[in-house]
């Protein structure tokens, strides 16, 4: 009986490792590049955006510009989130947000502001 229980535990453990393995085990550290594809509004999609990921934090620079969104990484979470809160010329809030997740050897994500929404697929350098 014990060997059947142990076999069942091994099968369940293997299934859990395979289901969560590659995405959770992946080391996302490094510099990632990709061009945004605008879905709505006007986005900085003429040049590569840059995502820099380290164990504790990340930065995202949309469209090769000088604006930098910042985020903190949690060890057990694969969602990458960076943001910057600015004000427009009239003093209205203008949040900028990047959110991405690993998919195989890429990171796919979404960038948005009140005036722009774009998706992006990034590869590591």
CSV table of N, CA, C and O in Angstrom, one decimal:
chain,number,residue,atom,x,y,z
A,1,UNK,N,0.8,-1.2,0.0
A,1,UNK,CA,0.0,0.0,0.0
A,1,UNK,C,0.9,1.3,0.0
A,1,UNK,O,0.6,2.2,-0.7
A,2,UNK,N,1.9,1.2,0.8
A,2,UNK,CA,2.8,2.4,0.9
A,2,UNK,C,3.4,2.7,-0.4
A,2,UNK,O,3.5,3.9,-0.8
A,3,UNK,N,3.8,1.7,-1.2
A,3,UNK,CA,4.5,2.0,-2.5
A,3,UNK,C,3.5,2.6,-3.4
A,3,UNK,O,3.9,3.4,-4.3
A,4,UNK,N,2.2,2.3,-3.4
A,4,UNK,CA,1.2,2.9,-4.2
A,4,UNK,C,1.0,4.4,-3.9
A,4,UNK,O,0.9,5.2,-4.7
A,5,UNK,N,1.0,4.7,-2.6
A,5,UNK,CA,0.9,6.1,-2.1
A,5,UNK,C,2.1,6.9,-2.6
A,5,UNK,O,2.0,8.0,-3.1
A,6,UNK,N,3.3,6.3,-2.4
A,6,UNK,CA,4.5,7.0,-2.8
A,6,UNK,C,4.5,7.2,-4.3
A,6,UNK,O,4.9,8.3,-4.8
A,7,UNK,N,4.0,6.2,-5.1
A,7,UNK,CA,4.0,6.4,-6.5
A,7,UNK,C,3.0,7.5,-6.9
A,7,UNK,O,3.3,8.4,-7.8
A,8,UNK,N,1.9,7.6,-6.2
A,8,UNK,CA,0.9,8.7,-6.5
A,8,UNK,C,1.5,10.0,-6.1
A,8,UNK,O,1.3,11.0,-6.9
A,9,UNK,N,2.2,10.1,-5.0
A,9,UNK,CA,2.9,11.4,-4.6
A,9,UNK,C,3.9,11.8,-5.7
A,9,UNK,O,4.0,13.0,-6.0
A,10,UNK,N,4.7,10.8,-6.2
A,10,UNK,CA,5.7,11.2,-7.2
A,10,UNK,C,5.0,11.7,-8.5
A,10,UNK,O,5.5,12.6,-9.1
A,11,UNK,N,3.9,11.0,-8.9
A,11,UNK,CA,3.2,11.5,-10.1
A,11,UNK,C,2.6,12.9,-9.9
A,11,UNK,O,2.8,13.7,-10.8
A,12,UNK,N,2.0,13.1,-8.8
A,12,UNK,CA,1.5,14.5,-8.5
A,12,UNK,C,2.6,15.5,-8.5
A,12,UNK,O,2.5,16.6,-9.1
A,13,UNK,N,3.7,15.2,-7.8
A,13,UNK,CA,4.8,16.1,-7.7
A,13,UNK,C,5.4,16.4,-9.1
A,13,UNK,O,5.7,17.6,-9.4
A,14,UNK,N,5.5,15.4,-9.9
A,14,UNK,CA,6.1,15.6,-11.3
A,14,UNK,C,5.1,16.5,-12.1
A,14,UNK,O,5.6,17.4,-12.8
A,15,UNK,N,3.8,16.3,-11.9
A,15,UNK,CA,2.9,17.1,-12.7
A,15,UNK,C,2.9,18.5,-12.3
A,15,UNK,O,2.9,19.4,-13.1
A,16,UNK,N,3.1,18.8,-11.0
A,16,UNK,CA,3.2,20.2,-10.5
A,16,UNK,C,4.4,20.8,-11.0
A,16,UNK,O,4.4,22.0,-11.4
A,17,UNK,N,5.5,20.1,-10.9
A,17,UNK,CA,6.8,20.7,-11.4
A,17,UNK,C,6.7,21.0,-12.9
A,17,UNK,O,7.2,22.0,-13.3
A,18,UNK,N,6.1,20.1,-13.7
A,18,UNK,CA,6.0,20.3,-15.1
A,18,UNK,C,5.1,21.5,-15.4
A,18,UNK,O,5.3,22.2,-16.3
A,19,UNK,N,4.0,21.6,-14.6
A,19,UNK,CA,3.0,22.7,-14.9
A,19,UNK,C,3.6,24.0,-14.6
A,19,UNK,O,3.4,25.0,-15.2
A,20,UNK,N,4.4,24.1,-13.5
A,20,UNK,CA,4.9,25.4,-13.1
A,20,UNK,C,6.4,25.6,-13.3
A,20,UNK,O,6.9,26.7,-13.2
A,21,UNK,N,7.0,24.5,-13.8
A,21,UNK,CA,8.5,24.5,-13.9
A,21,UNK,C,9.1,25.6,-14.7
A,21,UNK,O,9.8,26.5,-14.2
A,22,UNK,N,9.0,25.6,-16.0
A,22,UNK,CA,9.8,26.5,-16.8
A,22,UNK,C,9.5,28.0,-16.5
A,22,UNK,O,10.5,28.7,-16.4
A,23,UNK,N,8.3,28.4,-16.3
A,23,UNK,CA,8.0,29.8,-16.1
A,23,UNK,C,8.5,30.2,-14.7
A,23,UNK,O,9.1,31.2,-14.6
A,24,UNK,N,8.3,29.4,-13.7
A,24,UNK,CA,8.7,29.7,-12.3
A,24,UNK,C,10.2,29.6,-12.1
A,24,UNK,O,10.8,30.3,-11.4
A,25,UNK,N,10.8,28.7,-12.8
A,25,UNK,CA,12.2,28.4,-12.6
A,25,UNK,C,13.1,29.3,-13.4
A,25,UNK,O,14.3,29.4,-13.2
A,26,UNK,N,12.5,30.0,-14.4
A,26,UNK,CA,13.3,30.8,-15.4
A,26,UNK,C,14.0,31.9,-14.6
A,26,UNK,O,13.4,32.6,-13.8
A,27,UNK,N,15.2,32.2,-15.0
A,27,UNK,CA,15.9,33.3,-14.5
A,27,UNK,C,15.7,34.4,-15.5
A,27,UNK,O,16.2,34.4,-16.6
A,28,UNK,N,15.0,35.4,-15.1
A,28,UNK,CA,14.6,36.5,-16.0
A,28,UNK,C,15.6,37.7,-16.0
A,28,UNK,O,15.5,38.7,-16.7
A,29,UNK,N,16.6,37.5,-15.2
A,29,UNK,CA,17.6,38.6,-15.0
A,29,UNK,C,18.3,38.9,-16.4
A,29,UNK,O,18.6,38.0,-17.1
A,30,UNK,N,18.5,40.2,-16.7
A,30,UNK,CA,19.2,40.6,-17.9
A,30,UNK,C,18.5,41.8,-18.5
A,30,UNK,O,17.6,42.4,-17.9
A,31,UNK,N,18.9,42.0,-19.7
A,31,UNK,CA,18.4,43.2,-20.5
A,31,UNK,C,17.6,42.6,-21.7
A,31,UNK,O,18.0,41.8,-22.4
A,32,UNK,N,16.3,43.0,-21.8
A,32,UNK,CA,15.4,42.6,-22.8
A,32,UNK,C,15.0,43.7,-23.7
A,32,UNK,O,14.9,44.9,-23.2
A,33,UNK,N,14.8,43.4,-25.0
A,33,UNK,CA,14.5,44.5,-26.0
A,33,UNK,C,13.3,44.0,-26.8
A,33,UNK,O,13.1,42.9,-27.1
A,34,UNK,N,12.5,45.0,-27.2
A,34,UNK,CA,11.4,44.8,-28.1
A,34,UNK,C,10.7,46.1,-28.6
A,34,UNK,O,10.8,47.1,-27.9
A,35,UNK,N,10.1,46.0,-29.7
A,35,UNK,CA,9.4,47.2,-30.2
A,35,UNK,C,7.9,47.1,-29.9
A,35,UNK,O,7.3,46.0,-30.1
A,36,UNK,N,7.3,48.1,-29.3
A,36,UNK,CA,5.9,48.1,-29.0
A,36,UNK,C,5.0,48.1,-30.3
A,36,UNK,O,5.4,48.7,-31.3
A,37,UNK,N,3.9,47.5,-30.2
A,37,UNK,CA,2.9,47.6,-31.2
A,37,UNK,C,1.7,48.3,-30.7
A,37,UNK,O,1.0,47.8,-29.7
A,38,UNK,N,1.4,49.5,-31.2
A,38,UNK,CA,0.4,50.4,-30.6
A,38,UNK,C,-1.0,49.8,-30.9
A,38,UNK,O,-1.3,49.4,-32.1
A,39,UNK,N,-1.8,49.7,-29.9
A,39,UNK,CA,-3.2,49.2,-30.1
A,39,UNK,C,-4.2,50.4,-30.0
A,39,UNK,O,-5.3,50.3,-30.6
A,40,UNK,N,-3.8,51.4,-29.3
A,40,UNK,CA,-4.7,52.6,-29.1
A,40,UNK,C,-3.9,53.8,-28.8
A,40,UNK,O,-2.9,53.8,-28.0
A,41,UNK,N,-4.3,54.9,-29.4
A,41,UNK,CA,-3.6,56.2,-29.1
A,41,UNK,C,-2.2,56.3,-29.8
A,41,UNK,O,-2.0,55.7,-30.9
A,42,UNK,N,-1.4,57.1,-29.2
A,42,UNK,CA,0.0,57.3,-29.8
A,42,UNK,C,1.0,56.8,-28.7
A,42,UNK,O,1.1,57.4,-27.6
A,43,UNK,N,1.8,55.8,-29.1
A,43,UNK,CA,2.8,55.2,-28.2
A,43,UNK,C,4.2,55.4,-28.8
A,43,UNK,O,4.3,55.5,-30.0
A,44,UNK,N,5.2,55.4,-28.0
A,44,UNK,CA,6.6,55.5,-28.5
A,44,UNK,C,7.0,54.2,-29.1
A,44,UNK,O,7.7,53.4,-28.5
A,45,UNK,N,6.6,53.9,-30.3
A,45,UNK,CA,6.8,52.6,-30.9
A,45,UNK,C,7.8,52.6,-32.1
A,45,UNK,O,7.9,51.6,-32.8
A,46,UNK,N,8.5,53.7,-32.2
A,46,UNK,CA,9.5,53.8,-33.4
A,46,UNK,C,10.8,53.1,-33.1
A,46,UNK,O,11.4,52.6,-34.0
A,47,UNK,N,11.1,52.9,-31.8
A,47,UNK,CA,12.4,52.3,-31.4
A,47,UNK,C,12.2,51.2,-30.4
A,47,UNK,O,11.1,51.2,-29.7
A,48,UNK,N,13.2,50.5,-30.1
A,48,UNK,CA,13.2,49.4,-29.1
A,48,UNK,C,12.9,50.0,-27.7
A,48,UNK,O,13.4,51.0,-27.3
A,49,UNK,N,12.0,49.3,-27.0
A,49,UNK,CA,11.9,49.6,-25.5
A,49,UNK,C,12.9,48.6,-24.8
A,49,UNK,O,13.2,47.6,-25.3
A,50,UNK,N,13.3,49.0,-23.6
A,50,UNK,CA,14.3,48.3,-22.9
A,50,UNK,C,13.8,47.9,-21.5
A,50,UNK,O,13.3,48.8,-20.8
A,51,UNK,N,13.8,46.6,-21.2
A,51,UNK,CA,13.5,46.1,-19.9
A,51,UNK,C,14.7,45.5,-19.2
A,51,UNK,O,15.4,44.7,-19.8
A,52,UNK,N,15.1,46.0,-18.0
A,52,UNK,CA,16.2,45.5,-17.3
A,52,UNK,C,15.7,44.9,-16.0
A,52,UNK,O,15.0,45.5,-15.3
A,53,UNK,N,16.0,43.6,-15.9
A,53,UNK,CA,15.5,42.8,-14.8
A,53,UNK,C,16.7,42.3,-13.9
A,53,UNK,O,17.6,41.7,-14.5
A,54,UNK,N,16.6,42.5,-12.6
A,54,UNK,CA,17.5,42.0,-11.7
A,54,UNK,C,16.7,41.2,-10.6
A,54,UNK,O,15.5,41.3,-10.6
A,55,UNK,N,17.4,40.5,-9.7
A,55,UNK,CA,16.7,39.7,-8.7
A,55,UNK,C,15.7,40.5,-7.9
A,55,UNK,O,14.6,40.1,-7.5
A,56,UNK,N,16.0,41.8,-7.6
A,56,UNK,CA,15.1,42.6,-6.7
A,56,UNK,C,14.3,43.7,-7.3
A,56,UNK,O,13.4,44.2,-6.7
A,57,UNK,N,14.7,44.0,-8.6
A,57,UNK,CA,14.0,45.2,-9.2
A,57,UNK,C,14.0,45.1,-10.7
A,57,UNK,O,14.6,44.2,-11.3
A,58,UNK,N,13.2,46.0,-11.3
A,58,UNK,CA,13.2,46.0,-12.8
A,58,UNK,C,13.0,47.5,-13.2
A,58,UNK,O,12.4,48.3,-12.4
A,59,UNK,N,13.4,47.8,-14.4
A,59,UNK,CA,13.1,49.1,-15.0
A,59,UNK,C,12.7,48.9,-16.4
A,59,UNK,O,13.1,47.9,-17.1
A,60,UNK,N,11.8,49.8,-16.9
A,60,UNK,CA,11.3,49.7,-18.3
A,60,UNK,C,11.4,51.1,-18.9
A,60,UNK,O,10.9,52.0,-18.3
A,61,UNK,N,12.1,51.2,-20.0
A,61,UNK,CA,12.2,52.4,-20.7
A,61,UNK,C,11.4,52.3,-22.1
A,61,UNK,O,11.9,51.6,-23.0
A,62,UNK,N,10.3,53.0,-22.2
A,62,UNK,CA,9.5,52.8,-23.4
A,62,UNK,C,10.1,53.6,-24.6
A,62,UNK,O,10.5,54.7,-24.5
A,63,UNK,N,10.1,52.9,-25.7
A,63,UNK,CA,10.5,53.5,-27.0
A,63,UNK,C,11.9,54.1,-27.0
A,63,UNK,O,12.1,55.1,-27.7
A,64,UNK,N,12.8,53.6,-26.2
A,64,UNK,CA,14.2,54.1,-26.3
A,64,UNK,C,14.4,55.5,-25.7
A,64,UNK,O,15.4,56.1,-25.9
A,65,UNK,N,13.3,56.0,-25.0
A,65,UNK,CA,13.4,57.3,-24.5
A,65,UNK,C,14.1,57.4,-23.1
A,65,UNK,O,14.6,56.4,-22.6
A,66,UNK,N,14.0,58.6,-22.5
A,66,UNK,CA,14.7,58.8,-21.3
A,66,UNK,C,13.8,58.6,-20.1
A,66,UNK,O,14.2,58.7,-18.9
A,67,UNK,N,12.5,58.3,-20.3
A,67,UNK,CA,11.6,58.0,-19.2
A,67,UNK,C,11.8,56.6,-18.7
A,67,UNK,O,12.0,55.7,-19.5
A,68,UNK,N,11.9,56.4,-17.4
A,68,UNK,CA,12.1,55.1,-16.8
A,68,UNK,C,11.1,54.8,-15.8
A,68,UNK,O,10.8,55.5,-14.9
A,69,UNK,N,10.4,53.6,-16.0
A,69,UNK,CA,9.4,53.1,-15.0
A,69,UNK,C,10.2,52.1,-14.1
A,69,UNK,O,11.0,51.4,-14.6
A,70,UNK,N,9.8,52.1,-12.8
A,70,UNK,CA,10.5,51.3,-11.9
A,70,UNK,C,9.5,50.3,-11.2
A,70,UNK,O,8.4,50.6,-11.0
A,71,UNK,N,10.1,49.2,-10.9
A,71,UNK,CA,9.3,48.2,-10.1
A,71,UNK,C,10.2,47.3,-9.2
A,71,UNK,O,11.4,47.2,-9.4
A,72,UNK,N,9.5,46.7,-8.2
A,72,UNK,CA,10.2,45.8,-7.3
A,72,UNK,C,9.8,44.4,-7.7
A,72,UNK,O,8.6,44.1,-8.0
A,73,UNK,N,10.7,43.4,-7.6
A,73,UNK,CA,10.4,42.1,-7.9
A,73,UNK,C,10.2,41.3,-6.7
A,73,UNK,O,10.9,41.4,-5.7
A,74,UNK,N,9.2,40.4,-6.7
A,74,UNK,CA,9.0,39.5,-5.6
A,74,UNK,C,9.5,38.1,-6.1
A,74,UNK,O,9.3,37.7,-7.2
A,75,UNK,N,10.2,37.4,-5.2
A,75,UNK,CA,10.9,36.2,-5.6
A,75,UNK,C,10.0,35.2,-6.2
A,75,UNK,O,10.3,34.5,-7.2
A,76,UNK,N,8.8,35.0,-5.7
A,76,UNK,CA,7.9,33.9,-6.1
A,76,UNK,C,6.8,34.3,-7.1
A,76,UNK,O,6.0,33.6,-7.5
A,77,UNK,N,6.9,35.6,-7.6
A,77,UNK,CA,5.9,36.0,-8.6
A,77,UNK,C,6.6,36.3,-10.0
A,77,UNK,O,7.6,36.9,-10.1
A,78,UNK,N,5.9,35.7,-11.0
A,78,UNK,CA,6.5,35.9,-12.4
A,78,UNK,C,6.0,37.1,-13.1
A,78,UNK,O,6.4,37.4,-14.2
A,79,UNK,N,5.0,37.8,-12.6
A,79,UNK,CA,4.5,39.0,-13.2
A,79,UNK,C,5.4,40.1,-13.0
A,79,UNK,O,5.9,40.4,-11.8
A,80,UNK,N,5.8,40.8,-14.0
A,80,UNK,CA,6.7,42.0,-13.9
A,80,UNK,C,5.9,43.2,-14.0
A,80,UNK,O,5.1,43.4,-15.0
A,81,UNK,N,6.0,44.1,-13.0
A,81,UNK,CA,5.2,45.3,-13.0
A,81,UNK,C,6.1,46.5,-12.7
A,81,UNK,O,6.9,46.5,-11.7
A,82,UNK,N,6.1,47.5,-13.5
A,82,UNK,CA,6.8,48.8,-13.3
A,82,UNK,C,5.9,49.9,-13.6
A,82,UNK,O,5.0,49.8,-14.5
A,83,UNK,N,6.1,51.0,-12.9
A,83,UNK,CA,5.2,52.2,-13.1
A,83,UNK,C,5.9,53.5,-12.8
A,83,UNK,O,7.0,53.5,-12.2
A,84,UNK,N,5.4,54.5,-13.4
A,84,UNK,CA,5.9,55.9,-13.1
A,84,UNK,C,4.6,56.8,-13.1
A,84,UNK,O,3.8,56.7,-14.0
A,85,UNK,N,4.5,57.6,-12.0
A,85,UNK,CA,3.4,58.5,-11.9
A,85,UNK,C,4.0,60.0,-12.1
A,85,UNK,O,4.8,60.4,-11.4
A,86,UNK,N,3.5,60.6,-13.2
A,86,UNK,CA,3.9,61.9,-13.5
A,86,UNK,C,2.6,62.8,-13.6
A,86,UNK,O,1.5,62.3,-13.4
A,87,UNK,N,2.8,64.1,-13.9
A,87,UNK,CA,1.7,65.0,-14.2
A,87,UNK,C,1.9,65.6,-15.5
A,87,UNK,O,3.0,65.9,-15.9
A,88,UNK,N,0.8,65.8,-16.2
A,88,UNK,CA,0.9,66.5,-17.5
A,88,UNK,C,1.1,68.0,-17.3
A,88,UNK,O,1.2,68.4,-16.2
A,89,UNK,N,1.1,68.7,-18.4
A,89,UNK,CA,1.3,70.2,-18.4
A,89,UNK,C,0.2,70.9,-17.6
A,89,UNK,O,0.5,72.0,-17.0
A,90,UNK,N,-0.9,70.3,-17.5
A,90,UNK,CA,-2.1,70.9,-16.7
A,90,UNK,C,-2.2,70.4,-15.3
A,90,UNK,O,-3.1,70.8,-14.6
A,91,UNK,N,-1.2,69.6,-14.9
A,91,UNK,CA,-1.2,69.1,-13.5
A,91,UNK,C,-2.1,67.9,-13.3
A,91,UNK,O,-2.3,67.5,-12.2
A,92,UNK,N,-2.6,67.3,-14.4
A,92,UNK,CA,-3.4,66.1,-14.2
A,92,UNK,C,-2.5,64.9,-14.1
A,92,UNK,O,-1.4,64.9,-14.7
A,93,UNK,N,-2.9,63.9,-13.3
A,93,UNK,CA,-2.1,62.7,-13.1
A,93,UNK,C,-1.9,62.0,-14.5
A,93,UNK,O,-2.8,61.9,-15.3
A,94,UNK,N,-0.7,61.5,-14.7
A,94,UNK,CA,-0.4,60.7,-15.9
A,94,UNK,C,0.4,59.5,-15.6
A,94,UNK,O,1.6,59.5,-15.6
A,95,UNK,N,-0.3,58.4,-15.1
A,95,UNK,CA,0.4,57.2,-14.8
A,95,UNK,C,0.9,56.5,-16.0
A,95,UNK,O,0.2,56.5,-17.1
A,96,UNK,N,2.0,55.8,-15.9
A,96,UNK,CA,2.6,55.0,-17.0
A,96,UNK,C,2.8,53.6,-16.4
A,96,UNK,O,3.4,53.6,-15.3
A,97,UNK,N,2.4,52.6,-17.0
A,97,UNK,CA,2.5,51.2,-16.5
A,97,UNK,C,3.0,50.2,-17.5
A,97,UNK,O,2.5,50.2,-18.6
A,98,UNK,N,3.9,49.4,-17.1
A,98,UNK,CA,4.3,48.2,-17.9
A,98,UNK,C,4.0,47.0,-17.0
A,98,UNK,O,4.3,46.9,-15.8
A,99,UNK,N,3.4,46.0,-17.7
A,99,UNK,CA,3.1,44.7,-17.0
A,99,UNK,C,3.4,43.6,-18.0
A,99,UNK,O,2.9,43.6,-19.1
A,100,UNK,N,4.3,42.6,-17.6
A,100,UNK,CA,4.7,41.6,-18.4
A,100,UNK,C,4.8,40.3,-17.7
A,100,UNK,O,4.8,40.2,-16.5
A,101,UNK,N,5.0,39.2,-18.5
A,101,UNK,CA,5.2,37.9,-17.9
A,101,UNK,C,6.0,37.0,-18.9
A,101,UNK,O,6.0,37.3,-20.1
A,102,UNK,N,6.8,36.1,-18.4
A,102,UNK,CA,7.6,35.3,-19.3
A,102,UNK,C,6.7,34.3,-20.0
A,102,UNK,O,5.7,33.8,-19.5
A,103,UNK,N,7.1,34.1,-21.3
A,103,UNK,CA,6.5,33.0,-22.2
A,103,UNK,C,7.6,32.4,-23.0
A,103,UNK,O,8.0,33.0,-24.0
A,104,UNK,N,8.0,31.3,-22.5
A,104,UNK,CA,9.1,30.6,-23.1
A,104,UNK,C,10.4,31.4,-23.0
A,104,UNK,O,10.8,31.8,-21.9
A,105,UNK,N,11.0,31.8,-24.2
A,105,UNK,CA,12.3,32.5,-24.1
A,105,UNK,C,12.0,34.0,-24.3
A,105,UNK,O,12.9,34.8,-24.6
A,106,UNK,N,10.8,34.5,-24.1
A,106,UNK,CA,10.4,35.9,-24.3
A,106,UNK,C,9.6,36.4,-23.1
A,106,UNK,O,9.2,35.6,-22.3
A,107,UNK,N,9.5,37.7,-23.1
A,107,UNK,CA,8.6,38.3,-22.1
A,107,UNK,C,7.6,39.1,-23.0
A,107,UNK,O,8.0,39.9,-23.8
A,108,UNK,N,6.3,38.8,-22.7
A,108,UNK,CA,5.3,39.6,-23.4
A,108,UNK,C,4.6,40.5,-22.4
A,108,UNK,O,4.5,40.2,-21.2
A,109,UNK,N,4.2,41.6,-22.9
A,109,UNK,CA,3.6,42.6,-21.9
A,109,UNK,C,2.8,43.6,-22.6
A,109,UNK,O,2.6,43.7,-23.8
A,110,UNK,N,2.3,44.5,-21.7
A,110,UNK,CA,1.4,45.6,-22.1
A,110,UNK,C,2.0,46.9,-21.5
A,110,UNK,O,2.4,46.9,-20.3
A,111,UNK,N,2.0,48.0,-22.2
A,111,UNK,CA,2.4,49.3,-21.8
A,111,UNK,C,1.2,50.2,-21.9
A,111,UNK,O,0.5,50.1,-23.0
A,112,UNK,N,0.9,51.0,-20.9
A,112,UNK,CA,-0.2,51.9,-21.1
A,112,UNK,C,0.0,53.2,-20.3
A,112,UNK,O,0.7,53.3,-19.3
A,113,UNK,N,-0.6,54.3,-20.9
A,113,UNK,CA,-0.7,55.6,-20.3
A,113,UNK,C,-2.2,56.1,-20.6
A,113,UNK,O,-2.9,55.4,-21.3
A,114,UNK,N,-2.6,57.2,-20.1
A,114,UNK,CA,-3.9,57.7,-20.5
A,114,UNK,C,-4.1,57.9,-22.0
A,114,UNK,O,-5.2,58.0,-22.5
A,115,UNK,N,-2.9,58.0,-22.7
A,115,UNK,CA,-3.0,58.4,-24.1
A,115,UNK,C,-2.5,57.2,-25.0
A,115,UNK,O,-2.4,57.4,-26.3
A,116,UNK,N,-2.2,56.1,-24.5
A,116,UNK,CA,-1.5,55.1,-25.2
A,116,UNK,C,-1.8,53.7,-24.6
A,116,UNK,O,-1.8,53.5,-23.4
A,117,UNK,N,-1.9,52.7,-25.5
A,117,UNK,CA,-2.0,51.3,-25.1
A,117,UNK,C,-1.2,50.5,-26.2
A,117,UNK,O,-1.6,50.6,-27.3
A,118,UNK,N,-0.3,49.7,-25.7
A,118,UNK,CA,0.5,48.9,-26.7
A,118,UNK,C,0.9,47.6,-26.1
A,118,UNK,O,1.0,47.4,-24.9
A,119,UNK,N,1.1,46.6,-26.9
A,119,UNK,CA,1.6,45.3,-26.5
A,119,UNK,C,3.0,45.2,-27.0
A,119,UNK,O,3.4,45.9,-27.9
A,120,UNK,N,3.8,44.4,-26.3
A,120,UNK,CA,5.2,44.2,-26.7
A,120,UNK,C,5.7,42.8,-26.4
A,120,UNK,O,5.2,42.1,-25.5
A,121,UNK,N,6.6,42.3,-27.3
A,121,UNK,CA,7.2,41.1,-27.1
A,121,UNK,C,8.7,41.3,-27.1
A,121,UNK,O,9.2,41.9,-28.0
A,122,UNK,N,9.3,40.9,-26.0
A,122,UNK,CA,10.8,41.2,-25.8
A,122,UNK,C,11.6,40.0,-25.7
A,122,UNK,O,11.2,38.9,-25.2
A,123,UNK,N,12.8,40.1,-26.3
A,123,UNK,CA,13.8,39.1,-26.2
A,123,UNK,C,15.1,39.6,-25.5
A,123,UNK,O,15.4,40.8,-25.5
A,124,UNK,N,15.7,38.6,-24.8
A,124,UNK,CA,16.9,39.0,-24.1
A,124,UNK,C,18.1,39.2,-25.0
A,124,UNK,O,18.3,38.4,-26.0
A,125,UNK,N,19.0,40.1,-24.7
A,125,UNK,CA,20.2,40.4,-25.4
A,125,UNK,C,21.2,39.3,-25.2
A,125,UNK,O,21.4,38.8,-24.1
